[in-house]
XYZ file of N, CA and C in Angstrom:
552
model
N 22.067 11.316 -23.341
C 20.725 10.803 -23.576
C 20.009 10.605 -22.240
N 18.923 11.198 -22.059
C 17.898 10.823 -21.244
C 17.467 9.194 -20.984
N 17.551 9.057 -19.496
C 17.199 7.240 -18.854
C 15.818 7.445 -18.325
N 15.579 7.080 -18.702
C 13.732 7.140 -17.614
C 14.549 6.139 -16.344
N 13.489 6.792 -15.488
C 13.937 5.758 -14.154
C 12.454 5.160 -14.320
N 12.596 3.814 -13.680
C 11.630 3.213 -13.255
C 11.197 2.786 -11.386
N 10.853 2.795 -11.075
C 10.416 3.210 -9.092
C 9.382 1.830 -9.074
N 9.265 1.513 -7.510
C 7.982 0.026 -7.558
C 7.846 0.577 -6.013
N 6.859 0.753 -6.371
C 6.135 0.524 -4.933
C 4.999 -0.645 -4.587
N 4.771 -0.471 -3.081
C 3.742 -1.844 -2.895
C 2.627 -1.593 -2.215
N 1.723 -2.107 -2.751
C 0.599 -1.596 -1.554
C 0.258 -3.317 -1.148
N -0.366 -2.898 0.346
C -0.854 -4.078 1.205
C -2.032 -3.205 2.353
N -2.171 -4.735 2.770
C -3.511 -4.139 3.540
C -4.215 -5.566 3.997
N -5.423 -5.357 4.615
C -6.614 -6.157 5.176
C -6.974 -6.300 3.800
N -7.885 -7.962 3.816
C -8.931 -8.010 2.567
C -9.809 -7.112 2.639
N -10.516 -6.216 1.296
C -11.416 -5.347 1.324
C -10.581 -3.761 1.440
N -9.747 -3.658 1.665
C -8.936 -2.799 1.850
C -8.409 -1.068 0.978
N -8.848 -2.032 -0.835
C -8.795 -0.860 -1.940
C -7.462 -1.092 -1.818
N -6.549 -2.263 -2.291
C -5.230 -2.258 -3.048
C -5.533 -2.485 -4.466
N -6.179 -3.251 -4.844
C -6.580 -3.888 -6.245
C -7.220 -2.801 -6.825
N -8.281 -1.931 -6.339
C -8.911 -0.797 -6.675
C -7.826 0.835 -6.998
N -7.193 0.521 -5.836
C -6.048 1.950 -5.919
C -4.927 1.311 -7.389
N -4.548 0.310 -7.389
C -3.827 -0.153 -8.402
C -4.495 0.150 -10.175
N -5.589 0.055 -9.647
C -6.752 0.098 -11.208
C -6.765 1.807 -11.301
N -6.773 2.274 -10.377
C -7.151 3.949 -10.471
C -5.736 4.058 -10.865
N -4.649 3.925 -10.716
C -3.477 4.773 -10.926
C -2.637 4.303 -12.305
N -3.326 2.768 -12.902
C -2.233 2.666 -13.752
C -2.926 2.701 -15.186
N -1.955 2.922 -16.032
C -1.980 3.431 -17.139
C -1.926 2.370 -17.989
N -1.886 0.452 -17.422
C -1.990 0.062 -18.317
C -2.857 -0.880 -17.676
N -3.480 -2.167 -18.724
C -4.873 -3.370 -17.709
C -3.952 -3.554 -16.432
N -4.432 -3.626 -15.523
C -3.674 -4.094 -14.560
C -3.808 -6.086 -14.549
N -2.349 -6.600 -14.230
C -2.273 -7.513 -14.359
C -3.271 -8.159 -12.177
N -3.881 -9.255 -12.727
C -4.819 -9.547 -11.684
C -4.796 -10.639 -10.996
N -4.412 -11.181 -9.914
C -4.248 -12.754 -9.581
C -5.669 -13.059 -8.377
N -7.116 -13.101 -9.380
C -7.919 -13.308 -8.344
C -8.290 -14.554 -8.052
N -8.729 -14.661 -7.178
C -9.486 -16.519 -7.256
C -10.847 -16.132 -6.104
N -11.893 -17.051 -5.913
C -13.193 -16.780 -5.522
C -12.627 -16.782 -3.993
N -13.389 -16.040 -3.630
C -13.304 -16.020 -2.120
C -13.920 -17.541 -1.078
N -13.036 -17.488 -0.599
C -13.729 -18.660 0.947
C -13.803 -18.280 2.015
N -14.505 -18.823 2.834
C -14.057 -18.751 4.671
C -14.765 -17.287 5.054
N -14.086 -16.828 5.613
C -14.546 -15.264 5.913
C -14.637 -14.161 4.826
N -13.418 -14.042 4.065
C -13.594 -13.015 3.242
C -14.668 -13.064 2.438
N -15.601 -14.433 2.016
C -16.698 -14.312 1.386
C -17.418 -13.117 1.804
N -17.958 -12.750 2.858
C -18.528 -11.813 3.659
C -18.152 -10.195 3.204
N -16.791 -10.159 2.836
C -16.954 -9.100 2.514
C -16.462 -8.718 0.708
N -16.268 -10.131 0.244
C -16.179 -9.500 -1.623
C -16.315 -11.098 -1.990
N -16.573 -11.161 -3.409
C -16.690 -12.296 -4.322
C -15.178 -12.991 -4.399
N -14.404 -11.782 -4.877
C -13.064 -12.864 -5.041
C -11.793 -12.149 -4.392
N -10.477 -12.960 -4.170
C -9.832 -12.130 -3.352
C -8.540 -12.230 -4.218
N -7.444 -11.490 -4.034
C -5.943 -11.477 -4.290
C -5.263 -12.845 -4.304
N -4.654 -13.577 -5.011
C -4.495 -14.616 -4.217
C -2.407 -14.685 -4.288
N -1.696 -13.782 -5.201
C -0.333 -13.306 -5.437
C 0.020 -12.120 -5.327
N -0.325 -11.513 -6.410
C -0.343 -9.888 -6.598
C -0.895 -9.518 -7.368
N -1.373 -7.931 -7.513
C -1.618 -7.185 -8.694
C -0.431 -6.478 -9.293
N -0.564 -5.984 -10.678
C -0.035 -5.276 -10.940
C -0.016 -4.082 -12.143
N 0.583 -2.997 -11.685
C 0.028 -1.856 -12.251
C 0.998 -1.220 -13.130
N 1.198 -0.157 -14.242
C 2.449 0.852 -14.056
C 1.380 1.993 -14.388
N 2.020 3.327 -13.919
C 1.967 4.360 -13.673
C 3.160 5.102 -14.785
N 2.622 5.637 -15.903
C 3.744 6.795 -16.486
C 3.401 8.116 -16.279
N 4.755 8.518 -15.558
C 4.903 10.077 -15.522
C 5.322 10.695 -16.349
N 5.078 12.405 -16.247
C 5.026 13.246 -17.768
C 6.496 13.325 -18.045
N 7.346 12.747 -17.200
C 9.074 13.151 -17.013
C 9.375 11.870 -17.958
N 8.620 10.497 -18.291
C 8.915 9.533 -18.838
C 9.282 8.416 -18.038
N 9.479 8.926 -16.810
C 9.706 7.664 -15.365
C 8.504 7.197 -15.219
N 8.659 5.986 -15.257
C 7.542 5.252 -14.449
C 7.548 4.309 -13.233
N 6.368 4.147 -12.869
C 6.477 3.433 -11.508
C 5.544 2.107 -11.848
N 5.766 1.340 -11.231
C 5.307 0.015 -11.331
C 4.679 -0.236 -9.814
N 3.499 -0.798 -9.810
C 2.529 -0.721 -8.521
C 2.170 -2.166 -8.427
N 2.786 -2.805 -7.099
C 2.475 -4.077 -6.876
C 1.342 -4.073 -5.747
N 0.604 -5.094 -5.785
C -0.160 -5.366 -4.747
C -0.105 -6.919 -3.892
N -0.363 -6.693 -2.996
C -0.124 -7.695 -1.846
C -1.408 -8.432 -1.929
N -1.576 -9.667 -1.529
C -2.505 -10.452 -0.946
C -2.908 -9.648 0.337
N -4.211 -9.190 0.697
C -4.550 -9.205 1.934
C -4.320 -10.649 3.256
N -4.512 -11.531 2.862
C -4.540 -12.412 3.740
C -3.129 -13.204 3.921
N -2.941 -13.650 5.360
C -1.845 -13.941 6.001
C -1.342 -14.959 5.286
N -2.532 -16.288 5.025
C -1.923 -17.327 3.976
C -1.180 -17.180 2.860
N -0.934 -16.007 1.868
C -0.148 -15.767 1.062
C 1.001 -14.612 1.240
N 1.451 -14.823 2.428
C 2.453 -13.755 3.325
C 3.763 -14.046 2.555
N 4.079 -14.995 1.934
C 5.133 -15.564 1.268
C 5.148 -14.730 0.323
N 4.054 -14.083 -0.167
C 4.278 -13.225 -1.506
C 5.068 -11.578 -1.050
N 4.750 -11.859 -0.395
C 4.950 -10.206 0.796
C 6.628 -9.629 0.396
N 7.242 -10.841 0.811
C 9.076 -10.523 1.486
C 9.209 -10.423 -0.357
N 8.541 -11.171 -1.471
C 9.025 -11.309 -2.969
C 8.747 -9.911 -3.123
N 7.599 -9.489 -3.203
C 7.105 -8.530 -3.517
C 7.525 -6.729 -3.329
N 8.235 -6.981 -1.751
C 8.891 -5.825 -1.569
C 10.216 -6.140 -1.918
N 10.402 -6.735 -2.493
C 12.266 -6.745 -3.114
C 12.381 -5.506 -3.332
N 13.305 -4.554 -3.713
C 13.759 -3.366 -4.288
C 12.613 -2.603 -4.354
N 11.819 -2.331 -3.898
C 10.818 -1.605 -3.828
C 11.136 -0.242 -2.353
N 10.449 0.790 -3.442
C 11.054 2.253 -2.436
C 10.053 2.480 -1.328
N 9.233 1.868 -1.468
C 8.519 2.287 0.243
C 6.949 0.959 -0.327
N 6.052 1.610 0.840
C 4.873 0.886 1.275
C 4.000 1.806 1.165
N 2.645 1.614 0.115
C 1.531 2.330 0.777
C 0.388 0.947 1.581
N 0.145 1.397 2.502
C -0.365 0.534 3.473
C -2.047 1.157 3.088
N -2.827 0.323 2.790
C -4.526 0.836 2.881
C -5.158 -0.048 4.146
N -5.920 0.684 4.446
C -7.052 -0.027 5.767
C -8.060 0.431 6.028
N -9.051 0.103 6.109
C -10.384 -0.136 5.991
C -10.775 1.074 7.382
N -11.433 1.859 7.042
C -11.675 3.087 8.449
C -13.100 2.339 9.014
N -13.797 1.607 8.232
C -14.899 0.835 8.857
C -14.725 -0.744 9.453
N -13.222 -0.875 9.808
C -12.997 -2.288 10.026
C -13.280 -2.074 11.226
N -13.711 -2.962 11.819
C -13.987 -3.353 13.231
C -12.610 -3.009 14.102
N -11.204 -2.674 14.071
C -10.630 -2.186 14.565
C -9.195 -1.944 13.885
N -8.948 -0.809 13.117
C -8.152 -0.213 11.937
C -6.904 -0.280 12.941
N -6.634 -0.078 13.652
C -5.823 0.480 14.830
C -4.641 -0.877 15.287
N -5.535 -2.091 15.042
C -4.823 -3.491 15.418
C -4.350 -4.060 14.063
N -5.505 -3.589 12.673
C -4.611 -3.908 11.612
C -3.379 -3.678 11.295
N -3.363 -1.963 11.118
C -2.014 -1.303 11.418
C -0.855 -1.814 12.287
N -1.213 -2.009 13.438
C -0.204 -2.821 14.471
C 0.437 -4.086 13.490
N -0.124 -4.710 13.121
C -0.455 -6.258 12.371
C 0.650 -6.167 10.751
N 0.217 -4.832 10.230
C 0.970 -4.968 8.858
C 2.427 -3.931 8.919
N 2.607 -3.190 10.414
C 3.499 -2.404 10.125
C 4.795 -3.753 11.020
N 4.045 -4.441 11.698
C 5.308 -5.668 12.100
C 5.643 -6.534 11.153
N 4.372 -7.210 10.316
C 4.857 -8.154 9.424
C 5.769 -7.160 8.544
N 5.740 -6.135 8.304
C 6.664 -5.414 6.822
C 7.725 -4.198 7.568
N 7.870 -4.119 8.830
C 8.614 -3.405 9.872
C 10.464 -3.508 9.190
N 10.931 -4.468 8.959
C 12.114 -4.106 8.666
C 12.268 -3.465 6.913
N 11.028 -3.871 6.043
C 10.940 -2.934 5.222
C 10.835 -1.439 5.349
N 9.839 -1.185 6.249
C 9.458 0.084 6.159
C 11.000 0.796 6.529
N 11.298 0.087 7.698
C 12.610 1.122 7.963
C 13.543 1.359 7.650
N 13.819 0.675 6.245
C 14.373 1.249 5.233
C 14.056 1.878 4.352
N 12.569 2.033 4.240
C 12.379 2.464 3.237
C 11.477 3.700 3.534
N 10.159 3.522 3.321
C 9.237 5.025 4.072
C 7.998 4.360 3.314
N 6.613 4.665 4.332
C 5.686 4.085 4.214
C 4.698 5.707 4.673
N 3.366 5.294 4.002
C 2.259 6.066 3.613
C 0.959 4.950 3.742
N 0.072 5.685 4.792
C -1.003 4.938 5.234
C -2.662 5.551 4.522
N -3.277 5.059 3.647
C -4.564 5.461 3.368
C -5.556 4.606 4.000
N -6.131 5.356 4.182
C -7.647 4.976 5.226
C -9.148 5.139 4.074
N -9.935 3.760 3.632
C -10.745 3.966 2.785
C -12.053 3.862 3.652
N -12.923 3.555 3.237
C -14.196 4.075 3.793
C -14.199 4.571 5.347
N -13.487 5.905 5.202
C -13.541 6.458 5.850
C -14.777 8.017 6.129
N -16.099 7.350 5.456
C -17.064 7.823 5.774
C -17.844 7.390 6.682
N -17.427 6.056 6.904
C -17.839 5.237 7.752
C -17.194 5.063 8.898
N -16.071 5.306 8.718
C -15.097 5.044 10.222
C -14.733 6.391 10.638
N -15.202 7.473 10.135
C -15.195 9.024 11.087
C -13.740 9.669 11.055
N -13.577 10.345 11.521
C -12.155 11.068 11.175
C -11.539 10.719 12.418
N -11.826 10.372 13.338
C -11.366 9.564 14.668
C -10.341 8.439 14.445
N -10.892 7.705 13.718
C -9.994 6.680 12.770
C -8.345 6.987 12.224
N -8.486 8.144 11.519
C -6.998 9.063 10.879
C -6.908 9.399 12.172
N -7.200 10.170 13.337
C -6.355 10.640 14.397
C -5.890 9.418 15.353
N -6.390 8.101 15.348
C -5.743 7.427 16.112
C -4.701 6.759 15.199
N -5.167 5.844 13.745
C -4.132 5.913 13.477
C -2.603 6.687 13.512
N -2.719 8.040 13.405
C -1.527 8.915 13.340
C -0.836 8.649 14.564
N -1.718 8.622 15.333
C -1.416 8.240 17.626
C -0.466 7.060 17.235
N -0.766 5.972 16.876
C -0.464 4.811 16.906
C 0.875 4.773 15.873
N 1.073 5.144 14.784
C 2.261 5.223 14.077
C 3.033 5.877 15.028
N 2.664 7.115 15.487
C 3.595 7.715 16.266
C 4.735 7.023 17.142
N 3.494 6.034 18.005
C 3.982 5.148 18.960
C 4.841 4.282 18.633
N 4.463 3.930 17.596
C 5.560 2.620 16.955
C 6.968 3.374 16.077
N 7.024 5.207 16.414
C 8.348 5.454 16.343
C 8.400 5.551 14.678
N 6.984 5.788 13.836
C 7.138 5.877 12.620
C 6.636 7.757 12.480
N 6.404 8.230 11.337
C 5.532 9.150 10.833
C 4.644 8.862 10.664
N 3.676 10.426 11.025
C 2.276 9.725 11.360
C 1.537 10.309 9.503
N 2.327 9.802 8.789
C 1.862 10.477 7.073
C 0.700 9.064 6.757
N -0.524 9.577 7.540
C -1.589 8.568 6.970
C -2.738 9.957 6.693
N -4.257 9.711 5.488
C -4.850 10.216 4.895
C -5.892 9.620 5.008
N -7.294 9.950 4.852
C -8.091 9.247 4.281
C -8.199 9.484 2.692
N -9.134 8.561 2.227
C -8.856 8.032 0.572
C -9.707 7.765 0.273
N -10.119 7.609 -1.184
C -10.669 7.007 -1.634
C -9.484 6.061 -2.862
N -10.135 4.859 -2.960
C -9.190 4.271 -3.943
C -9.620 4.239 -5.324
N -11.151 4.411 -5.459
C -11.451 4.675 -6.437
C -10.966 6.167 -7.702
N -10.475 6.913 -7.199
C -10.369 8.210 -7.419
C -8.584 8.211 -7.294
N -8.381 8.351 -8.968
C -6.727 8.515 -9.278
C -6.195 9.606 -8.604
N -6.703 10.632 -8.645
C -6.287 12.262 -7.857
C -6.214 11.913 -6.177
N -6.700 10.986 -5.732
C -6.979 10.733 -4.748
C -5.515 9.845 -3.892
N -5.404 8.901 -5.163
C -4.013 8.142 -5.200
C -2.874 8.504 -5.377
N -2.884 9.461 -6.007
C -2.064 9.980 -6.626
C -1.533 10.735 -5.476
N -2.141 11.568 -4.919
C -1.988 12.222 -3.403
C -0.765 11.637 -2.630
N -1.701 10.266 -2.618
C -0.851 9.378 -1.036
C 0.095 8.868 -1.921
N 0.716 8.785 -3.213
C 1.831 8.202 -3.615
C 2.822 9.070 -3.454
N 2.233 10.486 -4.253
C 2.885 11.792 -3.766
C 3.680 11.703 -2.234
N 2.247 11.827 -1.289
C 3.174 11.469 0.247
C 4.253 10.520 0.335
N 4.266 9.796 -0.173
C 5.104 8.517 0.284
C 6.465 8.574 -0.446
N 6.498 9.136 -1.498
C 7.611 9.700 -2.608
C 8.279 10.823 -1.626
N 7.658 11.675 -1.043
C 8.090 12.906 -0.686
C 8.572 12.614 0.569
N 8.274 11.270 1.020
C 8.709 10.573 2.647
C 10.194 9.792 2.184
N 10.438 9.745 1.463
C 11.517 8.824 1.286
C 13.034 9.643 1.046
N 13.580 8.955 1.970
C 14.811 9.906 2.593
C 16.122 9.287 1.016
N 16.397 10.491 0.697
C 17.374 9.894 -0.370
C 18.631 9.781 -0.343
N 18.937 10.018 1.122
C 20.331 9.336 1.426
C 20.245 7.903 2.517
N 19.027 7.425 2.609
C 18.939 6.317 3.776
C 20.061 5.551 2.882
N 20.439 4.633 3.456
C 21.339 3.500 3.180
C 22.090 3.959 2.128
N 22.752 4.878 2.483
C 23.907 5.004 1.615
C 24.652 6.299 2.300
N 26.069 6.354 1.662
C 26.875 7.075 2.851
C 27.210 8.319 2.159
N 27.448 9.393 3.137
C 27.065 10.717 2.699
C 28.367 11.046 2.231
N 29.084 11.581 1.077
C 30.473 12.182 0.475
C 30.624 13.264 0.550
């Protein structure tokens, strides 16, 4: 008899970022939502923010599905972070190509989630990246490099499932299927 597998991945990012949005484009069922009104700074850039996780699933035509968590953007709910990537097969990381400097975010979320990633394999989308120029994807890629990762980052849209679907693709196809475990 046929097992469906089930897979979890996580997305994180800056507030404003298109995790909550990429989560809504890809899943197949309401996505579950933990918002509360925005304060402080993030007012500035949305009404309400993440304040646990989102969550999504994704069914594939094979009958596997994937389950799509989302991160709090902000540092105050970092506690959700280490729960959240439990058993989870990699990271898609989103960041803002119009943030005032994409380049230091990246620095910022590949340390806080650094001993994840390197077990696991991570995929970087870059969203309004009409605004932040294609300069943006080439330094990012510079900068993963540097930090000794793959430079498998894209620009995106999060609105657009085909779009998501892409960079999940990447990040599936990044993930080494003998890491942590010993070769016979």
């Amino acid at each position: 008899m046929f097992m469906a597998t089930t897979y979890k991945l996580v997305f994180a990012g800056p507030v404003g970022a298109g995790k909550t949005t990429a989560i809504q484009s890809l899943s197949d069922i309401e996505v579950v939502r933990t918002e509360a009104s925005a304060t402080d700074d993030v007012k500035q850039l949305k009404q309400t923010t993440t304040v646990a996780m989102d969550y999504g699933l994704m069914k594939l035509a094979s009958g596997d599905q994937v389950r799509l968590y989302g991160t709090p953007g902000q540092k105050r709910f970092d506690f959700m972070w280490d729960i959240l990537t439990e058993n989870a097969l990699g990271l898609v990381l989103m960041l803002r190509g119009n943030a005032p400097d994409p380049v230091a975010d990246l620095r910022t979320y590949v340390k806080e989630f650094r001993e994840f990633i390197d077990r696991t394999s991570l995929v970087v989308g870059i969203t309004h990246s009409d605004q932040g120029g294609w300069e943006t994807r080439r330094l990012v890629a510079a900068e993963l490099e540097a930090l000794g990762l793959p430079p498998s980052v894209m620009d995106t849209d999060a609105r657009e499932r085909s779009h998501m679907a892409q960079l999940v693709k990447a990040l599936i196809y990044g993930i080494d299927p003998f890491n942590g475990t010993e070769a016979h």
